[in-house]
Short mmCIF file of C-alpha atoms in Angstrom, two decimals:
data_model
loop_
_atom_site.label_atom_id
_atom_site.label_comp_id
_atom_site.label_asym_id
_atom_site.label_seq_id
_atom_site.Cartn_x
_atom_site.Cartn_y
_atom_site.Cartn_z
CA MET M 1 114.99 102.88 71.12
CA ALA M 2 111.91 102.66 73.35
CA GLU M 3 112.31 102.65 77.10
CA PRO M 4 111.92 99.26 78.80
CA ASN M 5 108.36 98.94 80.04
CA ILE M 6 107.74 96.88 83.17
CA VAL M 7 104.27 95.77 84.21
CA PHE M 8 103.60 94.52 87.74
CA LEU M 9 101.01 91.95 88.78
CA PRO M 10 98.99 91.34 90.84
CA ILE M 11 97.73 94.73 91.99
CA TRP M 12 98.56 94.97 95.67
CA GLY M 13 96.09 96.45 98.13
CA LYS M 14 96.61 99.91 99.59
CA LEU M 15 97.70 98.41 102.92
CA ASN M 16 100.60 96.62 101.23
CA GLU M 17 102.02 99.10 98.75
CA THR M 18 105.56 99.30 100.10
CA ILE M 19 107.26 96.81 97.78
CA PRO M 20 105.63 97.55 94.39
CA GLN M 21 105.71 101.32 94.79
CA GLN M 22 109.39 101.35 95.73
CA GLN M 23 110.22 99.03 92.83
CA MET M 24 108.31 101.15 90.32
CA LYS M 25 109.89 104.35 91.63
CA ALA M 26 113.38 102.86 91.25
CA ILE M 27 112.64 101.69 87.69
CA ARG M 28 111.48 105.16 86.66
CA GLU M 29 114.55 106.75 88.25
CA ASN M 30 116.73 104.33 86.26
CA GLY M 31 115.18 105.25 82.91
CA GLY M 32 112.35 102.74 82.52
CA GLN M 33 108.59 102.80 82.54
CA ALA M 34 106.64 100.98 85.25
CA GLN M 35 103.00 100.52 86.09
CA TYR M 36 100.52 98.01 87.40
CA GLY M 37 98.86 95.66 84.95
CA VAL M 38 95.10 95.30 84.62
CA PRO M 39 92.88 94.20 87.52
CA GLY M 40 90.91 90.97 87.56
CA THR M 41 91.79 87.30 87.57
CA ILE M 42 90.74 86.29 84.04
CA PHE M 43 93.67 86.35 81.59
CA PRO M 44 95.53 89.07 83.54
CA LEU M 45 98.81 88.58 81.67
CA THR M 46 97.35 88.70 78.17
CA ARG M 47 95.09 91.66 78.91
CA SER M 48 97.99 93.56 80.53
CA ALA M 49 100.18 92.85 77.51
CA MET M 50 97.44 94.03 75.13
CA LYS M 51 97.07 97.31 77.01
CA PHE M 52 100.68 98.20 77.87
CA ARG M 53 102.89 96.19 75.45
CA PRO M 54 105.45 95.52 78.23
CA THR M 55 108.97 94.25 77.73
CA VAL M 56 108.76 92.52 81.14
CA ILE M 57 105.87 91.33 83.28
CA SER M 58 106.93 90.98 86.91
CA LEU M 59 104.78 88.91 89.25
CA ASP M 60 104.95 88.55 93.00
CA TRP M 61 102.03 86.29 93.88
CA ILE M 62 100.13 83.98 91.53
CA HIS M 63 97.73 82.27 93.94
CA GLN M 64 94.86 84.66 93.27
CA TYR M 65 95.06 83.76 89.60
CA ALA M 66 95.36 80.01 90.00
CA LEU M 67 94.10 78.79 93.37
CA ALA M 68 90.93 78.58 95.44
CA PRO M 69 90.04 76.74 98.67
CA GLY M 70 88.40 73.85 96.82
CA TRP M 71 89.96 71.36 94.39
CA PHE M 72 87.48 71.90 91.53
CA HIS M 73 87.71 75.70 91.49
CA SER M 74 91.49 75.52 91.81
CA PHE M 75 91.66 73.19 88.83
CA LEU M 76 89.55 75.52 86.66
CA LYS M 77 91.51 78.62 87.66
CA THR M 78 94.82 76.82 87.14
CA MET M 79 93.90 75.74 83.62
CA LEU M 80 92.82 79.28 82.69
CA PHE M 81 96.01 80.75 84.13
CA ALA M 82 98.18 78.20 82.31
CA LEU M 83 96.42 79.14 79.07
CA ASP M 84 96.98 82.82 79.86
CA ILE M 85 100.72 82.18 80.32
CA LEU M 86 100.98 80.42 76.98
CA LEU M 87 98.91 83.04 75.14
CA VAL M 88 100.93 86.00 76.40
CA LYS M 89 104.20 84.29 75.46
CA ILE M 90 103.01 83.38 71.98
CA LEU M 91 101.23 86.63 71.12
CA PHE M 92 103.36 89.29 72.86
CA ARG M 93 106.59 87.61 73.98
CA PRO M 94 107.33 89.61 77.12
CA LYS M 95 109.93 88.33 79.52
CA LEU M 96 108.32 86.91 82.66
CA VAL M 97 109.88 87.37 86.10
CA TRP M 98 108.52 85.77 89.24
CA THR M 99 109.61 86.92 92.71
CA ILE M 100 109.31 84.06 95.19
CA HIS M 101 108.05 85.22 98.58
CA ASN M 102 106.89 81.81 99.81
CA LEU M 103 106.77 78.37 98.24
CA GLN M 104 103.20 77.66 99.36
CA HIS M 105 100.11 79.69 100.12
CA HIS M 106 99.67 80.14 103.86
CA ASP M 107 96.02 79.04 103.76
CA PRO M 108 94.97 75.47 102.91
CA ARG M 109 94.97 74.95 99.15
CA PRO M 110 95.12 71.81 96.97
CA ARG M 111 98.86 71.29 97.26
CA GLY M 112 99.24 69.09 94.18
CA ILE M 113 97.62 71.70 91.94
CA GLU M 114 99.54 74.49 93.64
CA ARG M 115 102.87 72.81 93.05
CA TRP M 116 102.04 71.96 89.42
CA ILE M 117 101.06 75.51 88.44
CA SER M 118 104.03 76.93 90.36
CA SER M 119 106.41 74.65 88.47
CA PHE M 120 104.69 75.28 85.14
CA PHE M 121 104.87 79.05 85.56
CA ALA M 122 108.48 78.99 86.81
CA ASN M 123 109.49 77.02 83.73
CA GLN M 124 107.97 79.71 81.49
CA CYS M 125 109.79 82.53 83.30
CA THR M 126 113.02 84.09 82.09
CA ARG M 127 114.13 84.39 85.70
CA VAL M 128 112.85 83.34 89.10
CA ARG M 129 113.92 85.94 91.63
CA ILE M 130 114.90 84.90 95.15
CA LEU M 131 115.22 87.53 97.85
CA GLY M 132 118.42 86.24 99.43
CA THR M 133 121.03 83.51 99.45
CA GLY M 134 120.87 80.08 101.03
CA VAL M 135 117.61 78.75 99.59
CA GLU M 136 118.42 78.54 95.88
CA ASN M 137 118.55 74.74 95.77
CA THR M 138 115.37 74.42 97.85
CA VAL M 139 113.44 76.75 95.53
CA ALA M 140 114.79 75.16 92.36
CA SER M 141 113.98 71.66 93.59
CA TYR M 142 110.43 72.57 94.59
CA LEU M 143 109.73 74.34 91.29
CA LYS M 144 111.58 71.73 89.21
CA ILE M 145 113.73 74.28 87.45
CA PRO M 146 117.52 74.51 87.03
CA VAL M 147 119.26 76.52 89.72
CA SER M 148 120.73 78.67 86.93
CA ARG M 149 117.26 80.10 86.27
CA CYS M 150 117.17 81.52 89.81
CA ILE M 151 118.72 84.89 90.55
CA VAL M 152 119.27 86.47 93.94
CA VAL M 153 118.11 90.11 94.12
CA PRO M 154 117.31 91.14 97.71
CA GLU M 155 114.67 93.69 98.59
CA GLY M 156 115.71 97.18 99.46
CA PRO M 157 114.99 98.55 102.94
CA TYR M 158 111.70 100.06 104.05
CA ILE M 159 113.66 102.95 105.55
CA GLY M 160 112.17 106.25 104.44
CA TRP M 161 108.81 104.75 103.52
CA TYR M 162 107.33 104.82 107.03
CA PRO M 163 107.52 107.79 109.41
CA GLU M 164 110.19 107.43 112.09
CA GLY M 165 111.99 109.49 114.68
CA GLN M 166 109.64 109.22 117.65
CA SER M 167 111.51 108.94 120.93
CA ARG M 168 111.31 105.93 123.23
CA GLU M 169 109.88 108.14 125.98
CA SER M 170 107.18 109.63 123.78
CA ALA M 171 106.20 106.24 122.38
CA ARG M 172 105.91 104.68 125.84
CA LYS M 173 103.86 107.57 127.10
CA GLU M 174 101.50 107.17 124.14
CA LEU M 175 101.14 103.42 124.76
CA ASN M 176 101.01 103.85 128.55
CA ILE M 177 104.10 101.71 129.18
CA ASN M 178 106.36 102.12 132.18
CA ALA M 179 109.60 103.84 131.19
CA ASN M 180 111.71 101.22 133.00
CA ASP M 181 110.01 98.07 131.64
CA ARG M 182 111.74 95.89 129.07
CA VAL M 183 109.38 95.50 126.12
CA TRP M 184 109.15 92.59 123.70
CA LEU M 185 107.22 93.31 120.52
CA TYR M 186 105.56 91.12 117.94
CA LEU M 187 104.21 93.22 115.06
CA GLY M 188 102.70 91.68 111.93
CA THR M 189 99.64 89.85 110.76
CA LEU M 190 98.22 87.51 113.38
CA ARG M 191 97.96 84.03 111.90
CA PRO M 192 98.56 80.54 113.33
CA TYR M 193 101.75 79.88 111.35
CA LYS M 194 103.31 83.04 112.79
CA GLY M 195 103.72 81.28 116.15
CA VAL M 196 102.28 84.09 118.26
CA GLU M 197 100.89 81.57 120.75
CA ASP M 198 104.40 80.13 121.16
CA LEU M 199 105.69 83.57 122.09
CA MET M 200 102.88 84.14 124.55
CA GLU M 201 103.51 80.74 126.11
CA ALA M 202 107.24 81.45 126.46
CA PHE M 203 106.43 84.77 128.13
CA LEU M 204 103.93 83.18 130.50
CA GLN M 205 106.34 80.42 131.48
CA THR M 206 109.20 82.81 132.09
CA GLU M 207 107.13 85.64 133.59
CA PRO M 208 110.10 88.00 133.54
CA LYS M 209 109.72 90.80 136.07
CA GLY M 210 109.47 94.32 134.72
CA HIS M 211 108.61 93.10 131.22
CA GLN M 212 105.81 93.86 128.78
CA LEU M 213 104.83 91.78 125.76
CA ILE M 214 103.01 93.64 122.99
CA ILE M 215 101.24 91.70 120.24
CA ALA M 216 100.07 94.00 117.45
CA GLY M 217 98.64 93.35 114.01
CA ASN M 218 95.65 92.50 111.88
CA PRO M 219 94.15 89.11 112.90
CA TRP M 220 93.42 86.26 110.49
CA ASN M 221 89.84 86.21 111.76
CA LYS M 222 87.80 87.11 114.85
CA ALA M 223 87.99 83.62 116.30
CA TYR M 224 91.78 83.62 116.18
CA ALA M 225 91.92 87.09 117.72
CA GLY M 226 89.61 85.84 120.46
CA SER M 227 91.95 82.95 121.23
CA LEU M 228 94.85 85.38 121.70
CA PHE M 229 92.80 87.61 124.00
CA GLU M 230 91.79 84.54 126.00
CA LYS M 231 95.40 83.40 126.34
CA ALA M 232 96.43 86.84 127.59
CA HIS M 233 93.45 87.15 129.93
CA GLY M 234 94.41 88.03 133.48
CA ASN M 235 97.99 89.00 132.66
CA ASP M 236 98.42 92.76 132.62
CA ASN M 237 101.89 92.41 131.15
CA ILE M 238 100.59 91.07 127.83
CA ARG M 239 98.84 93.51 125.53
CA VAL M 240 97.08 92.35 122.39
CA HIS M 241 96.28 95.00 119.77
CA ALA M 242 94.32 92.87 117.31
CA GLU M 243 93.91 95.45 114.58
CA SER M 244 95.82 96.81 111.63
CA VAL M 245 98.51 99.28 112.63
CA PRO M 246 98.45 102.44 110.47
CA ASP M 247 101.70 103.36 108.74
CA ASP M 248 102.19 106.46 110.87
CA LYS M 249 101.79 104.43 114.08
CA LEU M 250 104.38 101.76 113.30
CA GLN M 251 107.12 103.98 114.69
CA THR M 252 105.29 104.21 118.02
CA PHE M 253 105.36 100.45 118.59
CA PHE M 254 108.95 100.04 117.40
CA ALA M 255 110.23 103.05 119.34
CA ALA M 256 108.66 101.68 122.52
CA ALA M 257 110.20 98.21 122.05
CA ASP M 258 113.57 96.94 123.22
CA LEU M 259 113.38 93.65 121.32
CA VAL M 260 111.31 92.38 118.38
CA VAL M 261 110.30 88.71 118.53
CA LEU M 262 109.03 86.94 115.39
CA PRO M 263 108.39 83.31 116.40
CA PHE M 264 107.38 81.97 112.96
CA ARG M 265 106.77 78.24 112.66
CA HIS M 266 107.46 78.14 108.92
CA VAL M 267 108.33 80.88 106.46
CA LEU M 268 110.61 81.46 103.48
CA ASN M 269 110.88 85.24 103.54
CA SER M 270 109.66 87.84 106.02
CA GLY M 271 108.88 91.48 105.47
CA SER M 272 108.43 91.78 109.23
CA VAL M 273 112.14 91.03 109.73
CA LEU M 274 113.15 93.71 107.22
CA LEU M 275 110.72 96.18 108.81
CA ALA M 276 112.20 95.61 112.28
CA MET M 277 115.72 95.96 110.90
CA GLY M 278 114.78 99.28 109.32
CA PHE M 279 113.58 100.56 112.66
CA GLY M 280 116.91 99.54 114.20
CA LYS M 281 115.76 96.67 116.41
CA ALA M 282 117.38 93.47 117.59
CA VAL M 283 115.26 90.54 116.39
CA VAL M 284 114.61 87.05 117.77
CA ALA M 285 113.47 84.79 114.92
CA PRO M 286 113.75 81.19 113.67
CA GLU M 287 116.77 79.93 111.76
CA ILE M 288 114.75 79.07 108.65
CA GLY M 289 114.34 80.27 105.07
CA LEU M 290 115.95 83.61 104.32
CA ILE M 291 115.96 84.83 107.91
CA PRO M 292 119.63 83.81 108.54
CA PHE M 293 120.58 85.75 105.39
CA ARG M 294 118.88 88.90 106.60
CA LEU M 295 119.94 88.62 110.25
CA SER M 296 123.50 87.51 109.52
CA SER M 297 124.95 90.07 111.96
CA GLN M 298 123.09 88.60 114.98
CA PRO M 299 123.01 84.80 114.57
CA GLN M 300 122.98 84.34 118.34
CA PHE M 301 119.32 85.45 118.36
CA LEU M 302 118.09 82.78 115.93
CA PHE M 303 116.32 79.79 117.46
CA ASN M 304 116.10 76.26 116.04
CA ASP M 305 115.31 72.68 117.08
CA GLN M 306 118.39 72.53 119.30
CA ILE M 307 118.13 75.98 120.87
CA GLY M 308 114.48 76.88 121.27
CA LEU M 309 112.64 80.17 121.42
CA GLN M 310 112.59 80.39 125.21
CA ALA M 311 116.33 79.70 125.49
CA VAL M 312 117.12 82.48 123.02
CA LEU M 313 114.80 84.89 124.82
CA GLU M 314 116.61 84.09 128.07
CA LYS M 315 119.90 84.80 126.28
CA THR M 316 118.70 88.30 125.38
CA GLU M 317 118.04 88.93 129.07
CA GLN M 318 121.76 88.72 129.74
CA LEU M 319 122.36 91.80 127.58
CA SER M 320 121.92 95.40 128.59
CA LEU M 321 119.46 97.64 126.77
CA GLU M 322 122.42 99.50 125.30
CA ALA M 323 123.80 96.23 123.88
CA LEU M 324 120.41 95.46 122.33
CA ARG M 325 120.36 98.94 120.80
CA GLU M 326 123.79 98.40 119.25
CA ILE M 327 122.63 95.11 117.71
CA GLY M 328 119.58 96.89 116.35
CA LEU M 329 121.64 99.67 114.80
CA GLU M 330 123.81 97.07 113.08
CA ASN M 331 120.66 95.42 111.71
CA ARG M 332 119.65 98.79 110.26
CA ARG M 333 123.06 99.12 108.61
CA GLN M 334 122.68 95.61 107.18
CA ALA M 335 119.26 96.51 105.74
CA LEU M 336 120.88 99.42 103.89
CA ARG M 337 123.33 97.10 102.11
CA TYR M 338 120.72 96.50 99.42
CA THR M 339 118.59 99.04 97.56
CA TRP M 340 115.54 99.05 95.33
CA ASN M 341 117.88 100.11 92.53
CA ASP M 342 119.31 96.57 92.62
CA PHE M 343 115.98 95.24 91.38
CA ALA M 344 115.54 98.08 88.89
CA ARG M 345 118.90 97.41 87.27
CA PHE M 346 118.21 93.67 87.16
CA VAL M 347 114.81 93.95 85.49
CA LEU M 348 115.81 96.76 83.08
CA ASN M 349 118.81 94.77 81.84
CA LEU M 350 117.09 91.41 81.66
CA LYS M 351 118.33 89.29 78.77
#
């Protein structure tokens, strides 16, 4: 009997290889074959099936195949992608799996078309994978599918993928941070929905003595980066590193930090949360989407409409650095509860 053959789409860029590479590695270690499908946005499913004859095609994002900024181009792409879905099912009959990272594209897109193609594709999938518990009904309702079609298979940790082990002292020396300062860190892409301005505003209003706020990540565009620099202007305790952080430098920022703050305004899932957990950090984040599932061991650090970001940040100030470290170590242990083998076993035994 031939080994199960799993094809992954779309092809992720080199700066975002963590998830697909770990999934493919786990599949191979569990006795299956795994590879990327074919590049390009025209009939990607059918062309991948023609080339690799997969038993399963696993997709993470579909927006590049079906959506564009304008209504007309989105409509054309959506119709071609819908035809591609039907063709691959009729001609090659692979099982389709879709991992839901977010319900909507973060950039403005024609929402009616986006929801239609999302629902159409979900209804053609054997399974729709959700990365944690607590949002099954929300996802099923949005996609107009039965909840029974959803399956919860969390991501494994990023531990072991990125270099780690740098000391707090070494990291602070490298970043020129006072050894006695308490450091808040935001690390991730810099986009309006991430709420970075809210964090900066909370820091400016509180102006905690002996504190540093570090904002690090690749900006959405130059204008947005400029607005962050302008907001931080004149405050030496706010540092904005508006550039992509290389993999080998992630440990420097996390090792230097006492607390990670992710002030998202709306999100379903967050790789930034899982990354911070892997580096053993306490995390302040909103009580939305899958974040409560991931940060179940530290619910006191989740903010919401009743207890806002600033109130939670003030709560963290009542804890010693040692207490924050203990919370961070527990987050790391929680991240290790799930492995990439969980996904490999699911997809290799898909019925």
